[in-house]
Coordinates of C-alpha atoms in Angstrom, one line a residue:
Chain A
M1 CA -17.3 -21.7 -19.3
A2 CA -18.5 -20.5 -15.7
N3 CA -17.9 -17.2 -14.3
E4 CA -16.2 -17.6 -11.2
L5 CA -16.0 -14.6 -9.0
I6 CA -14.7 -14.3 -5.2
L7 CA -14.8 -11.5 -3.7
L8 CA -12.0 -10.7 -0.6
D9 CA -13.4 -7.8 1.7
T10 CA -14.4 -6.8 5.3
W11 CA -18.3 -6.0 5.9
V12 CA -17.1 -2.6 7.2
S13 CA -14.8 -1.4 4.4
P14 CA -16.7 1.4 2.4
F15 CA -14.3 0.3 -0.7
G16 CA -15.4 -3.0 -0.4
M17 CA -18.9 -2.1 -0.2
R18 CA -18.7 -0.3 -3.4
V19 CA -17.9 -3.8 -5.1
R20 CA -20.7 -5.8 -3.4
I21 CA -23.0 -3.0 -4.5
A22 CA -21.9 -3.1 -8.2
L23 CA -22.0 -6.8 -8.3
R24 CA -25.7 -6.8 -7.0
E25 CA -27.1 -4.0 -9.1
K26 CA -25.7 -6.1 -11.9
G27 CA -27.2 -9.5 -10.5
I28 CA -23.9 -11.1 -10.7
K29 CA -23.6 -14.0 -8.1
F30 CA -20.2 -13.8 -6.1
E31 CA -18.6 -15.9 -3.3
Y32 CA -17.8 -13.4 -0.5
K33 CA -14.6 -14.0 1.7
E34 CA -14.3 -11.9 5.0
E35 CA -10.9 -10.9 5.6
D36 CA -9.2 -10.7 9.1
L37 CA -7.1 -7.7 8.4
T38 CA -5.2 -8.4 11.5
N39 CA -4.4 -12.0 10.0
K40 CA -4.5 -11.6 6.3
S41 CA -5.3 -15.1 4.6
D42 CA -2.7 -16.5 2.2
L43 CA -4.9 -15.9 -0.9
L44 CA -5.2 -12.2 -0.4
L45 CA -1.4 -11.8 0.0
K46 CA -0.9 -13.8 -3.2
M47 CA -3.4 -12.2 -5.0
N48 CA -2.6 -8.6 -3.8
P49 CA 1.1 -8.8 -2.9
I50 CA 1.7 -5.0 -4.0
H51 CA -0.6 -3.7 -1.3
K52 CA -2.1 -6.3 1.0
K53 CA -5.1 -5.0 0.8
I54 CA -8.9 -5.4 0.3
P55 CA -11.1 -5.4 -1.6
V56 CA -9.6 -8.1 -4.3
L57 CA -12.2 -9.6 -6.9
I58 CA -10.8 -12.7 -8.4
H59 CA -12.5 -13.4 -11.5
N60 CA -11.9 -17.0 -13.0
G61 CA -8.5 -17.1 -10.6
K62 CA -7.2 -13.6 -11.9
P63 CA -7.1 -10.5 -9.7
V64 CA -8.7 -7.3 -10.1
R65 CA -7.1 -4.5 -7.1
E66 CA -8.5 -1.1 -6.0
S67 CA -12.3 -0.5 -5.7
G68 CA -12.6 2.1 -8.0
I69 CA -10.6 0.0 -10.9
I70 CA -12.9 -3.3 -9.8
V71 CA -16.3 -1.3 -10.3
Q72 CA -15.0 -0.1 -13.8
Y73 CA -14.2 -3.8 -14.6
V74 CA -17.0 -5.0 -13.5
D75 CA -19.0 -2.4 -15.4
E76 CA -17.2 -3.4 -18.7
V77 CA -17.6 -6.9 -18.4
W78 CA -21.1 -6.9 -17.6
H79 CA -21.8 -3.6 -19.8
D80 CA -25.3 -4.6 -20.6
K81 CA -26.5 -4.9 -17.0
A82 CA -27.4 -1.8 -14.7
P83 CA -24.5 0.4 -16.8
L84 CA -22.9 2.4 -14.1
L85 CA -20.6 4.5 -16.0
P86 CA -21.9 6.9 -18.9
S87 CA -21.2 5.7 -22.4
E88 CA -20.2 8.9 -23.9
P89 CA -16.4 10.1 -23.2
Y90 CA -17.2 13.4 -21.6
P91 CA -19.5 12.3 -18.8
R92 CA -17.5 9.5 -18.1
A93 CA -14.5 11.7 -17.7
Q94 CA -16.9 13.7 -15.3
A95 CA -17.9 10.6 -13.5
R96 CA -14.4 9.6 -12.8
F97 CA -13.4 13.0 -11.8
W98 CA -16.1 13.0 -8.9
A99 CA -15.1 9.8 -7.8
D100 CA -11.6 10.6 -7.5
F101 CA -12.8 13.6 -5.4
V102 CA -14.5 11.1 -3.1
D103 CA -11.7 9.0 -2.9
K104 CA -9.1 12.1 -2.1
K105 CA -11.2 13.6 0.4
I106 CA -14.2 12.2 2.1
Y107 CA -12.3 9.2 3.5
D108 CA -8.9 10.8 4.9
T109 CA -10.8 13.5 6.4
G110 CA -13.6 11.5 8.0
R111 CA -10.8 9.3 9.6
K112 CA -9.4 12.4 11.2
I113 CA -12.6 13.2 12.7
W114 CA -12.7 9.9 14.8
T115 CA -8.7 9.9 15.6
T116 CA -8.5 13.2 16.8
K117 CA -9.8 15.4 19.3
G118 CA -10.0 19.3 20.1
D119 CA -9.3 21.6 17.4
E120 CA -7.7 19.1 15.0
Q121 CA -11.1 17.3 15.2
K122 CA -13.1 20.5 14.9
S123 CA -11.2 21.5 11.8
A124 CA -11.5 18.1 10.3
T125 CA -15.4 18.1 10.8
E126 CA -15.4 21.5 9.3
E127 CA -13.2 20.4 6.2
F128 CA -15.5 17.3 6.0
I129 CA -18.6 19.1 5.8
G130 CA -17.5 21.5 3.0
Y131 CA -16.8 18.6 0.9
L132 CA -20.1 17.3 1.3
K133 CA -21.4 20.6 0.6
T134 CA -19.2 20.4 -2.6
L135 CA -20.7 17.2 -3.4
E136 CA -24.2 18.7 -2.9
A137 CA -23.7 21.3 -5.4
E138 CA -22.5 18.8 -7.9
L139 CA -25.8 16.8 -7.4
G140 CA -28.0 19.9 -8.0
A141 CA -31.5 18.8 -8.7
K142 CA -30.6 15.5 -10.0
P143 CA -32.1 12.5 -7.8
Y144 CA -28.4 10.7 -8.5
F145 CA -24.9 11.6 -9.1
G146 CA -25.7 9.1 -12.4
G147 CA -28.5 11.2 -13.5
E148 CA -32.2 9.4 -13.3
K149 CA -30.3 6.1 -12.2
L150 CA -27.5 5.0 -9.5
G151 CA -24.1 5.4 -11.5
Y152 CA -20.6 5.1 -10.7
V153 CA -20.4 8.3 -8.3
D154 CA -23.2 7.0 -6.5
V155 CA -21.6 3.7 -6.0
T156 CA -18.5 5.3 -4.8
M157 CA -20.0 7.4 -2.4
I158 CA -23.0 5.9 -0.6
P159 CA -20.9 3.4 1.2
F160 CA -20.0 6.4 3.4
Y161 CA -23.8 6.8 4.3
S162 CA -23.0 3.6 7.1
W163 CA -20.1 5.6 8.3
F164 CA -21.9 9.0 8.8
H165 CA -23.4 8.0 12.5
A166 CA -19.7 7.0 13.7
Y167 CA -18.6 10.4 12.5
E168 CA -21.5 12.4 14.0
V169 CA -20.8 10.6 17.0
S170 CA -17.2 11.2 17.5
G171 CA -17.2 14.8 16.1
N172 CA -20.5 15.7 17.7
F173 CA -22.2 17.3 14.6
S174 CA -24.9 16.7 12.4
I175 CA -24.7 15.8 8.8
E176 CA -28.5 15.9 8.3
S177 CA -28.5 19.9 9.7
N178 CA -25.5 20.7 7.1
C179 CA -26.4 18.8 4.2
P180 CA -30.2 17.8 4.0
K181 CA -29.7 17.1 0.3
L182 CA -27.1 14.9 0.4
M183 CA -29.1 13.0 3.4
A184 CA -32.4 13.0 1.0
W185 CA -29.7 11.4 -1.6
A186 CA -28.6 8.7 0.6
K187 CA -32.0 7.5 1.6
R188 CA -33.0 7.6 -2.0
C189 CA -30.2 5.2 -2.6
M190 CA -31.0 3.2 0.1
Q191 CA -34.3 2.2 -1.4
H192 CA -32.1 -0.1 -3.9
E193 CA -31.9 -3.3 -2.4
S194 CA -27.9 -3.4 -3.6
V195 CA -27.4 -0.9 -1.8
S196 CA -29.4 -1.8 1.8
K197 CA -28.1 -5.5 1.5
T198 CA -24.5 -4.0 1.3
L199 CA -24.5 -1.2 4.1
P200 CA -24.2 -2.4 7.7
D201 CA -26.1 -1.0 10.6
P202 CA -24.2 2.2 11.3
K203 CA -24.3 1.4 14.9
K204 CA -22.3 -1.7 14.3
V205 CA -19.7 0.8 12.4
Y206 CA -19.6 2.8 15.3
E207 CA -18.8 -0.1 17.8
F208 CA -16.4 -1.2 15.6
I209 CA -14.8 2.2 15.5
L210 CA -14.7 2.1 19.4
Q211 CA -12.8 -1.0 19.3
L212 CA -10.4 0.0 16.4
K213 CA -9.7 3.1 18.6
K214 CA -8.9 1.0 21.5
R215 CA -6.6 -1.1 19.5
L216 CA -4.8 1.9 18.1
G217 CA -4.2 3.0 21.5
I218 CA -6.1 6.3 20.5
E219 CA -8.2 8.0 23.6
Chain B
K1 CA -14.5 40.5 -32.6
I2 CA -13.9 38.3 -29.3
W3 CA -14.4 35.1 -30.8
T4 CA -13.5 36.1 -34.7
T5 CA -9.8 37.4 -33.9
K6 CA -6.5 36.5 -32.4
G7 CA -3.6 38.3 -30.8
D8 CA -3.8 42.0 -30.3
E9 CA -6.7 42.4 -31.9
Q10 CA -8.5 40.1 -30.0
K11 CA -6.9 41.5 -26.7
S12 CA -8.1 45.0 -27.6
A13 CA -11.7 44.0 -28.6
T14 CA -11.4 42.0 -25.0
E15 CA -10.9 45.4 -23.1
E16 CA -13.1 47.4 -25.2
F17 CA -16.1 44.9 -24.4
I18 CA -15.2 44.8 -20.8
G19 CA -15.5 48.7 -20.8
Y20 CA -18.6 48.6 -22.4
L21 CA -20.0 46.3 -19.6
K22 CA -18.6 48.5 -16.9
T23 CA -20.5 51.3 -18.8
L24 CA -23.7 49.3 -18.3
E25 CA -22.7 48.2 -14.6
A26 CA -22.9 52.0 -13.7
E27 CA -25.8 52.7 -15.7
L28 CA -27.8 49.8 -13.3
G29 CA -26.3 51.4 -10.1
D30 CA -27.9 50.2 -7.3
K31 CA -31.4 49.2 -8.8
P32 CA -32.4 45.5 -9.1
Y33 CA -33.0 45.7 -12.9
F34 CA -32.2 48.3 -15.9
G35 CA -36.1 48.6 -15.7
G36 CA -36.1 49.2 -11.8
E37 CA -37.9 47.2 -9.4
K38 CA -38.8 44.9 -12.4
L39 CA -37.6 43.4 -15.8
G40 CA -37.9 46.1 -18.4
Y41 CA -36.9 46.7 -21.9
V42 CA -33.1 47.3 -21.4
D43 CA -32.9 43.9 -19.3
V44 CA -34.8 42.3 -22.3
T45 CA -32.3 43.6 -24.9
M46 CA -29.4 42.7 -22.8
I47 CA -30.0 39.5 -20.7
P48 CA -29.5 37.2 -23.8
F49 CA -25.6 37.9 -24.0
Y50 CA -25.4 36.4 -20.6
S51 CA -26.1 33.1 -22.6
W52 CA -23.0 34.0 -24.8
F53 CA -20.5 35.1 -21.9
H54 CA -18.9 31.2 -21.6
A55 CA -18.3 31.6 -25.3
Y56 CA -16.7 35.1 -25.1
E57 CA -14.6 34.2 -22.1
V58 CA -13.1 31.0 -23.5
S59 CA -12.4 32.7 -26.7
G60 CA -10.5 35.6 -24.9
N61 CA -9.2 34.0 -22.2
F62 CA -10.6 36.4 -19.2
S63 CA -13.4 36.4 -16.9
I64 CA -16.3 38.5 -17.1
E65 CA -17.4 37.7 -13.4
S66 CA -13.9 39.4 -12.0
N67 CA -14.2 42.4 -14.2
C68 CA -18.1 43.1 -13.8
P69 CA -19.2 41.2 -10.8
K70 CA -22.6 43.6 -10.4
L71 CA -23.6 42.6 -14.0
M72 CA -23.0 39.1 -13.2
A73 CA -25.4 39.2 -10.2
W74 CA -28.1 41.2 -12.1
A75 CA -27.8 38.7 -14.9
K76 CA -28.2 35.8 -12.3
R77 CA -31.2 37.9 -10.8
C78 CA -32.9 37.7 -14.5
M79 CA -32.4 34.2 -14.7
Q80 CA -34.7 33.4 -11.9
H81 CA -37.2 34.5 -13.9
E82 CA -38.9 31.5 -16.1
S83 CA -39.0 33.5 -19.1
V84 CA -35.4 34.0 -19.3
S85 CA -34.2 30.9 -17.9
K86 CA -36.8 28.9 -20.4
T87 CA -35.3 30.6 -23.3
L88 CA -31.4 31.2 -22.7
P89 CA -29.7 28.3 -23.9
D90 CA -26.8 26.2 -22.4
P91 CA -23.8 28.4 -22.4
K92 CA -21.7 25.6 -23.5
K93 CA -23.7 24.9 -26.3
V94 CA -23.4 28.2 -27.6
Y95 CA -19.8 27.8 -27.4
E96 CA -19.9 24.7 -29.6
F97 CA -22.1 26.6 -32.2
I98 CA -19.6 29.5 -32.3
L99 CA -16.5 26.6 -32.9
Q100 CA -18.9 25.2 -35.7
L101 CA -19.7 28.6 -36.9
K102 CA -16.1 29.6 -37.2
K103 CA -15.4 26.4 -39.1
E104 CA -17.9 27.3 -41.8
G105 CA -17.5 30.8 -41.7
A106 CA -15.8 33.5 -44.0
P107 CA -12.4 32.7 -45.2
Q108 CA -10.8 35.4 -43.0
Q109 CA -11.7 33.8 -39.6
R110 CA -9.0 31.5 -38.5
A111 CA -8.6 28.0 -40.1
S112 CA -11.1 25.9 -39.3
M113 CA -10.9 22.9 -36.8
A114 CA -13.4 20.4 -36.1
E115 CA -12.1 20.2 -32.6
E116 CA -10.8 22.8 -30.4
V117 CA -8.6 21.4 -27.7
I118 CA -6.7 23.7 -25.3
L119 CA -4.2 22.5 -22.7
L120 CA -3.6 24.6 -19.7
D121 CA -0.2 23.2 -18.1
S122 CA 3.0 23.9 -16.5
W123 CA 6.4 23.0 -18.5
V124 CA 7.7 21.2 -15.3
S125 CA 4.8 19.4 -14.1
P126 CA 5.0 15.4 -14.6
F127 CA 1.3 15.5 -14.9
G128 CA 1.2 18.0 -17.6
M129 CA 3.6 15.8 -19.5
R130 CA 1.6 12.7 -19.5
A131 CA -1.3 15.1 -21.3
R132 CA 1.4 16.6 -23.8
I133 CA 2.8 12.8 -24.9
A134 CA -1.0 11.7 -25.2
L135 CA -1.8 14.3 -27.3
A136 CA 1.4 14.0 -29.6
E137 CA 1.1 10.5 -29.6
K138 CA -2.5 10.7 -31.2
G139 CA -1.5 13.7 -33.4
I140 CA -4.0 15.9 -31.8
K141 CA -3.9 19.7 -32.9
H142 CA -4.2 21.7 -29.7
E143 CA -3.0 25.0 -28.1
H144 CA -0.8 24.7 -25.3
R145 CA -0.9 27.6 -22.4
E146 CA 1.4 28.1 -19.8
E147 CA 0.2 29.0 -16.4
D148 CA 2.2 30.7 -13.7
L149 CA 1.0 29.0 -10.6
G150 CA 2.1 31.8 -8.5
N151 CA -0.8 33.6 -10.6
K152 CA -3.2 31.4 -11.9
S153 CA -5.5 32.4 -14.8
D154 CA -8.8 33.4 -14.3
L155 CA -9.7 30.4 -17.0
L156 CA -7.7 27.9 -15.0
L157 CA -9.8 29.0 -11.5
K158 CA -13.0 28.5 -13.7
M159 CA -12.1 25.4 -15.7
N160 CA -11.2 23.3 -12.2
S161 CA -12.9 25.3 -9.7
I162 CA -12.3 22.1 -7.2
H163 CA -8.7 21.7 -7.2
K164 CA -7.2 25.0 -9.3
T165 CA -4.5 22.4 -10.5
I166 CA -2.8 21.9 -14.0
P167 CA -3.2 20.0 -16.3
V168 CA -6.6 21.0 -17.5
L169 CA -7.7 19.7 -21.0
I170 CA -10.6 22.3 -22.7
H171 CA -12.2 20.3 -25.4
N172 CA -14.7 22.4 -27.3
G173 CA -15.0 24.6 -24.1
K174 CA -15.8 21.7 -21.7
P175 CA -13.0 21.0 -19.2
V176 CA -11.3 17.6 -18.1
C177 CA -9.2 17.6 -14.9
E178 CA -6.7 15.3 -13.4
S179 CA -4.1 14.1 -15.8
N180 CA -4.8 10.1 -15.9
N181 CA -8.5 11.1 -16.3
I182 CA -7.0 13.3 -19.1
V183 CA -5.2 10.3 -20.8
Q184 CA -8.0 7.8 -20.7
Y185 CA -10.9 10.7 -22.2
L186 CA -8.1 11.3 -24.9
D187 CA -7.9 7.8 -25.7
E188 CA -11.5 7.1 -25.7
V189 CA -12.2 10.2 -27.9
W190 CA -9.4 9.5 -30.2
H191 CA -9.6 5.8 -30.0
D192 CA -8.7 5.0 -33.4
K193 CA -5.2 6.6 -33.1
S194 CA -2.3 4.8 -31.0
P195 CA -4.8 3.4 -28.5
L196 CA -3.0 3.7 -25.2
L197 CA -5.2 1.3 -23.1
P198 CA -6.0 -2.2 -24.0
S199 CA -9.1 -3.2 -25.1
D200 CA -9.7 -6.5 -23.0
P201 CA -11.1 -5.3 -19.7
Y202 CA -8.8 -7.5 -17.7
L203 CA -5.7 -5.9 -19.2
K204 CA -7.5 -2.7 -18.8
G205 CA -7.7 -2.8 -15.2
Q206 CA -4.0 -4.2 -15.0
A207 CA -3.2 -1.2 -16.8
R208 CA -5.1 1.0 -14.2
F209 CA -3.6 -0.8 -11.1
W210 CA -0.3 0.0 -12.2
A211 CA -0.9 3.6 -13.4
D212 CA -2.6 4.1 -9.7
F213 CA 0.8 2.5 -7.9
V214 CA 2.8 5.0 -10.0
D215 CA 0.6 8.0 -9.1
R216 CA 0.1 6.6 -5.3
K217 CA 3.6 5.2 -4.6
V218 CA 6.1 6.5 -7.0
F219 CA 5.1 10.2 -7.8
D220 CA 4.1 10.7 -4.0
A221 CA 7.3 9.3 -2.6
G222 CA 9.3 11.3 -5.5
R223 CA 7.5 14.2 -4.4
K224 CA 8.2 14.4 -0.7
V225 CA 12.1 13.8 -1.4
W226 CA 11.9 17.7 -2.5
V227 CA 10.4 18.9 0.9
T228 CA 12.5 17.2 3.3
K229 CA 16.3 16.9 4.2
G230 CA 18.7 14.5 6.3
E231 CA 17.7 11.2 7.2
E232 CA 13.9 11.7 6.3
Q233 CA 14.8 12.6 2.9
K234 CA 17.6 9.4 2.9
S235 CA 14.5 7.1 3.6
L236 CA 12.2 8.5 1.2
M237 CA 14.6 8.0 -1.6
E238 CA 15.3 4.5 -0.4
E239 CA 11.3 4.0 -0.4
F240 CA 11.3 5.7 -4.2
I241 CA 13.8 3.4 -5.3
G242 CA 11.9 0.4 -3.7
H243 CA 9.1 1.3 -5.9
L244 CA 11.0 1.9 -9.0
K245 CA 12.1 -1.7 -8.5
T246 CA 8.8 -2.9 -8.2
L247 CA 8.1 -1.5 -11.6
E248 CA 11.1 -2.9 -13.2
A249 CA 9.9 -6.7 -11.7
E250 CA 6.3 -5.5 -13.4
L251 CA 8.1 -4.8 -17.0
G252 CA 10.1 -8.0 -17.2
D253 CA 11.2 -8.4 -20.6
E254 CA 8.7 -6.5 -22.3
P255 CA 10.2 -3.2 -24.1
Y256 CA 7.2 -1.1 -23.0
F257 CA 4.6 -1.5 -19.6
G258 CA 2.4 -1.5 -22.5
G259 CA 4.1 -4.5 -24.4
E260 CA 5.0 -3.9 -27.8
K261 CA 4.1 -0.4 -27.9
M262 CA 4.2 2.4 -25.5
G263 CA 1.0 2.2 -23.4
Y264 CA -1.3 4.0 -20.4
V265 CA 1.3 3.0 -17.9
D266 CA 4.2 4.0 -20.0
V267 CA 2.7 7.3 -20.7
T268 CA 1.9 7.7 -16.7
M269 CA 5.4 6.8 -15.6
V270 CA 7.9 8.2 -18.0
P271 CA 7.5 12.2 -17.0
I272 CA 9.7 11.7 -14.1
Y273 CA 12.5 10.5 -16.3
S274 CA 13.3 14.3 -16.4
W275 CA 13.6 14.8 -13.1
F276 CA 16.3 12.1 -12.7
H277 CA 19.0 14.1 -13.0
A278 CA 17.8 16.4 -10.1
Y279 CA 17.3 13.3 -8.0
E280 CA 20.8 11.8 -9.1
V281 CA 22.8 15.0 -8.1
S282 CA 21.0 15.9 -5.1
G283 CA 21.4 12.3 -3.5
N284 CA 24.5 11.7 -4.9
F285 CA 24.0 8.5 -6.6
S286 CA 23.2 6.6 -10.1
F287 CA 19.6 5.4 -10.9
E288 CA 21.3 3.4 -13.7
S289 CA 23.0 1.3 -10.9
H290 CA 20.1 0.8 -8.8
C291 CA 17.4 0.1 -11.8
P292 CA 19.1 -0.4 -15.0
K293 CA 16.3 -1.9 -17.0
L294 CA 13.9 0.9 -16.0
V295 CA 16.4 3.5 -17.2
A296 CA 16.9 1.5 -20.5
W297 CA 12.9 1.4 -20.7
A298 CA 12.9 5.1 -20.1
K299 CA 15.8 5.8 -23.0
R300 CA 13.5 3.6 -25.0
C301 CA 10.4 5.8 -24.5
M302 CA 12.6 9.1 -25.2
Q303 CA 13.3 7.8 -28.9
H304 CA 9.8 8.4 -29.4
D305 CA 9.0 12.3 -30.6
S306 CA 6.0 12.3 -28.4
V307 CA 8.0 11.6 -25.3
S308 CA 11.3 13.6 -26.2
K309 CA 9.3 16.8 -27.1
A310 CA 7.3 16.7 -23.9
L311 CA 9.9 16.2 -21.4
P312 CA 11.5 19.4 -20.3
D313 CA 16.1 19.7 -20.1
P314 CA 16.8 17.5 -17.1
E315 CA 19.4 20.4 -16.1
K316 CA 16.1 23.1 -16.2
V317 CA 14.2 20.6 -13.9
Y318 CA 17.4 20.6 -11.7
E319 CA 17.8 24.6 -11.5
Y320 CA 13.7 24.7 -10.9
V321 CA 14.1 22.2 -7.9
L322 CA 16.7 24.2 -6.6
Q323 CA 14.8 27.5 -6.5
L324 CA 12.0 25.4 -5.1
R325 CA 13.8 24.4 -2.0
K326 CA 15.2 27.6 -1.3
R327 CA 11.5 29.1 -1.8
L328 CA 10.3 26.9 1.0
G329 CA 13.5 27.3 3.2
I330 CA 15.0 24.0 2.9
E331 CA 18.7 24.3 2.7

């Protein structure tokens, strides 16, 4: 039976990027469908009626939802190609813990940086850098969070690298000077085609944010 | 004595041990090393015990760092020497070794356990209850330690330094944090006893999706109800009930979310049932009239020992909520 894979996604979503990187790392062919989030397709509303969000991976007609869950699913079905999660239970639990940390802290705090001003923005920026430093400490001397190779936590976090420029300009700070090790890690990840083909041009992400702010009536 | 005894004997050994470390701290004074400016005979004699500190701390439930910070600073200074860092083993491996030794050791040492499992928890936490249920379902022997969240133990702060929250599962000295992560971990390690997640990747993905829904929608709305009042609270309760109805639809005609048997989603969701009484009294309504199927499901789960023993008395939960709202200054 042919494996039919359709990914409902948007080019700028860090959550969608995770899935694209995982699929590309494993050399899995898929059909990409760009969603207009201001005018969601019937397919998206049918495949994810609960949250109505992307990404949604449709595998032989059956939907898998939530980026972390999709990446784990892809890793389990195509487990012999470029495994992302460790095989041992304890390191797997550690990987899930850190992916959960990225989920809970990075996106929301990052969002505050470009949606607020003044003291609130300053405080969001400091909080954001704090979380990046926590990640740096966890990375330690390893080339990747996954050890010698890209792993689940790397795939979960690296999409935000395409948003760094937008955060930096909005918040008027430099991630490189605060977290040089993390930047080195990000550049190392970008040498993988699965990552460089997936992440959009940071300048385009920044333009997107400016337009989104206008639409949301911020500033 | 710290890792071979329990109770008062262990407590007294721990105090004696800290006393000796403090004596050494006083002797060290302001010198970087016992040997003065460089590593000396006494440094070489003492530093190996640094690799055993973690094992002592977990066994005795205390923190050497908070009692003897200067000695810890000295130890880290010594570890910068390759002669030391190349020699000392991974403290976690030392702890596992001790556990093995206890198993094979003399009869007066405590009853052997192949695995040492400790759960740091709080009786009223629905997140903690998930871990308790999973442990009971799988018949895993473990030590349950009740945390006072107003005065967190050194062990908790060390084992979950990022979030400082319970539950934390400590398996052979290694921490696993976040309730859903703990349940998945237990399911993977003790995979042959009462499996909670399906083996099929698609069904597993579905179970994870619904557990995530329980976390992000149900528990989140449920929690916010307690810190609001008036119209805001009323609207959150409606949202909460809406999510429960979504779950009812997902359950359909199956006895459990896991199908014929309790599964991952059942374990994730059922703890909130112990809070239903509190919601009903506060909001002056009945869940039974809004979501009868879900209430029936919860009662079905409560027939399992693993669930009925893990969930606290709903009256006690209600008292807890009243005190919480008083403390937060709400009504």
